[in-house]
XYZ file of C-alpha atoms in Angstrom:
231
model
C 78.449 104.245 106.686
C 78.352 100.162 107.857
C 81.968 98.625 108.827
C 82.827 95.765 109.873
C 82.552 95.278 113.726
C 86.344 94.561 114.051
C 87.281 97.462 112.221
C 85.013 99.759 114.237
C 86.323 98.316 117.648
C 90.315 98.829 116.227
C 89.545 102.324 115.257
C 87.958 103.695 118.612
C 91.365 102.228 119.860
C 90.050 99.217 121.963
C 92.006 96.436 120.462
C 93.472 95.057 117.577
C 91.260 93.929 114.373
C 92.360 89.878 115.643
C 91.305 90.660 119.178
C 88.064 91.994 118.242
C 87.246 88.974 116.412
C 88.127 87.047 119.627
C 85.757 89.104 121.820
C 82.785 88.901 118.971
C 83.496 84.618 118.998
C 83.296 84.982 122.522
C 80.466 86.729 122.629
C 81.636 90.159 123.978
C 79.977 92.396 121.425
C 76.719 93.482 120.737
C 74.699 95.585 118.427
C 71.778 97.297 119.251
C 71.437 95.091 122.313
C 71.980 91.961 120.395
C 75.020 89.330 120.385
C 77.142 90.196 117.248
C 78.775 87.754 115.155
C 81.769 87.430 112.523
C 81.012 89.392 109.279
C 78.309 91.762 110.941
C 78.528 95.412 109.574
C 77.602 98.477 111.866
C 77.037 102.239 111.476
C 77.905 104.085 114.895
C 75.498 107.097 113.539
C 72.665 105.143 113.715
C 73.768 101.866 115.694
C 74.703 101.483 119.055
C 77.580 98.994 119.633
C 79.072 97.899 122.625
C 81.799 95.814 124.064
C 80.958 94.286 127.438
C 77.994 96.506 127.926
C 80.027 99.523 127.284
C 79.459 101.771 124.081
C 82.205 102.568 121.892
C 82.712 105.875 120.238
C 83.683 106.954 117.169
C 87.248 106.602 115.883
C 89.914 108.063 117.883
C 91.796 110.890 116.477
C 95.161 109.897 114.714
C 98.055 110.556 117.143
C 101.926 109.960 115.791
C 104.501 109.163 118.143
C 108.285 108.338 117.375
C 110.412 106.372 119.927
C 114.092 105.713 120.644
C 113.436 101.802 121.467
C 116.064 100.489 123.751
C 117.176 96.920 123.572
C 115.725 94.066 125.753
C 112.131 95.394 124.365
C 110.452 93.338 121.886
C 108.196 95.302 119.294
C 104.781 94.085 119.702
C 101.938 95.428 121.992
C 102.063 92.173 124.297
C 104.197 89.335 124.722
C 103.616 85.518 125.484
C 106.942 85.302 126.920
C 106.120 88.429 129.845
C 109.138 90.194 127.854
C 108.987 94.250 127.787
C 107.201 95.420 125.029
C 107.205 98.835 123.327
C 103.904 99.318 124.288
C 105.182 99.833 127.811
C 107.486 102.726 126.873
C 104.552 104.779 125.181
C 101.842 103.792 127.644
C 101.542 107.629 128.555
C 100.207 108.640 125.640
C 96.911 107.938 126.333
C 95.711 106.457 123.119
C 96.271 102.837 121.940
C 98.714 103.266 119.375
C 100.614 100.231 117.725
C 104.504 99.888 116.249
C 104.950 100.223 112.358
C 107.305 98.047 111.358
C 109.922 96.079 113.699
C 112.928 96.244 115.441
C 114.428 93.077 116.612
C 115.039 92.726 120.611
C 118.536 93.484 120.772
C 118.189 96.606 118.260
C 117.428 99.815 119.222
C 116.726 103.422 117.852
C 113.822 105.104 115.811
C 110.876 103.032 116.413
C 106.952 105.079 114.748
C 104.181 104.288 116.297
C 100.606 105.128 115.599
C 96.876 104.690 115.779
C 96.657 105.527 111.812
C 95.972 102.363 109.768
C 96.244 104.086 106.552
C 99.942 105.700 107.269
C 100.811 102.385 108.578
C 100.211 100.744 105.403
C 102.052 103.631 103.484
C 105.277 102.657 105.356
C 105.210 99.048 105.572
C 104.241 97.837 102.074
C 107.239 97.029 99.890
C 105.722 99.579 96.934
C 105.993 102.153 98.524
C 109.930 101.732 99.398
C 110.282 103.502 102.086
C 114.181 104.274 103.286
C 115.340 102.917 106.445
C 118.998 103.628 107.818
C 121.174 101.941 110.663
C 124.186 102.370 112.009
C 125.970 99.441 112.473
C 128.705 98.577 114.649
C 130.433 95.566 113.032
C 133.358 93.072 114.005
C 135.235 91.606 110.814
C 137.139 91.869 107.696
C 134.647 95.683 106.581
C 136.805 96.194 103.662
C 136.123 92.731 102.258
C 132.371 93.305 103.487
C 131.518 96.116 101.910
C 131.042 94.908 97.930
C 129.347 91.763 99.055
C 126.749 94.404 101.011
C 126.583 96.793 98.602
C 125.759 94.536 95.773
C 122.564 92.255 94.874
C 121.150 89.703 97.587
C 119.185 87.020 98.823
C 117.392 86.063 101.561
C 115.427 82.870 102.080
C 115.810 83.081 98.066
C 114.363 86.198 97.684
C 116.304 88.554 95.801
C 117.154 91.877 97.479
C 117.400 95.361 96.211
C 120.934 96.693 96.602
C 121.421 98.449 99.714
C 123.108 102.169 100.150
C 126.364 101.224 102.562
C 128.517 103.617 103.581
C 131.596 103.293 105.960
C 131.447 106.051 108.773
C 134.334 104.554 110.387
C 136.557 101.603 111.067
C 133.973 99.432 112.512
C 131.031 101.339 111.642
C 128.724 101.345 108.979
C 125.893 103.170 107.630
C 123.392 100.758 106.050
C 119.898 101.946 104.086
C 117.064 99.314 102.792
C 113.519 99.975 102.146
C 112.420 96.256 102.323
C 112.522 95.428 105.728
C 112.738 91.670 105.895
C 113.046 90.097 109.069
C 116.647 90.665 110.370
C 117.672 91.882 107.109
C 120.884 94.085 108.213
C 121.859 91.502 110.433
C 121.535 88.584 108.246
C 123.162 90.464 105.421
C 126.154 91.304 107.794
C 126.431 87.878 108.589
C 126.311 86.621 104.716
C 128.962 89.059 104.363
C 130.922 87.728 107.201
C 130.823 90.448 109.799
C 129.008 90.015 113.438
C 126.533 92.967 114.492
C 127.643 94.421 117.743
C 125.006 97.172 117.601
C 122.567 98.362 115.801
C 120.395 101.228 115.671
C 117.734 102.634 113.194
C 118.607 106.661 112.752
C 115.951 107.560 110.018
C 112.714 106.335 108.514
C 111.705 108.432 104.996
C 112.542 111.761 106.307
C 111.632 111.712 110.132
C 115.342 111.422 111.712
C 115.520 110.287 115.110
C 117.786 113.350 116.138
C 118.476 113.791 119.719
C 115.616 112.019 121.021
C 117.043 110.089 124.327
C 117.047 106.307 124.865
C 113.717 104.900 125.889
C 111.704 108.314 125.572
C 109.363 109.378 122.969
C 107.759 112.327 121.558
C 104.792 113.445 119.148
C 105.919 113.880 115.349
C 105.592 117.285 114.191
C 103.069 118.666 111.073
C 106.240 118.528 109.135
C 107.059 115.133 109.342
C 103.735 113.586 109.059
C 103.046 115.365 106.259
C 106.689 114.040 104.840
C 105.325 110.185 105.552
C 102.128 111.317 103.761
C 104.252 111.827 100.872
C 106.597 108.966 100.513
């Protein structure tokens, strides 16, 4: 079956689709020995597609990882500012994977990485409403903040679904959301008059961080993968 070249290069684990477009525009991709152009398609069962003269193979086998992301790492594969990335932490997995969603620089905890575009879409598209649970250490008047956090709020003029908020200790909250807007939990706490001292994601859908050590990763189990696909 014919597919766009940028999709074939990405599925082979060589680069992102955006980077593949740059490679094509730079003349680095050929189809049957001829330089490709944006919009071209190919069938790997019939055509020879090469990047810098090296033939690409079929799509890589799907890989699913869980990382306990530490603070100080950006959730991206490369960073123009030279900051440490989560890609460095999972480089030993042997294939190119990308993060599903984000955890900001100062947050830690559960981050799923994969090379499966279908699962990525299922987990990040708002229509699937995948629960994400965070443990949040805060400073401020928690008693006054709880009713504010539990009712509908707005960010950037957009209404949010009510979060599920539980108080686990004097200054520790469990906050469960499913939208995942930029720095959402931190900004919600700020609106409620709280300062976030530490934030850790501990669950996404039915997958829990458990006892995985900070900075370590592991492969998801078949049961965990099935649970994510059933969302």
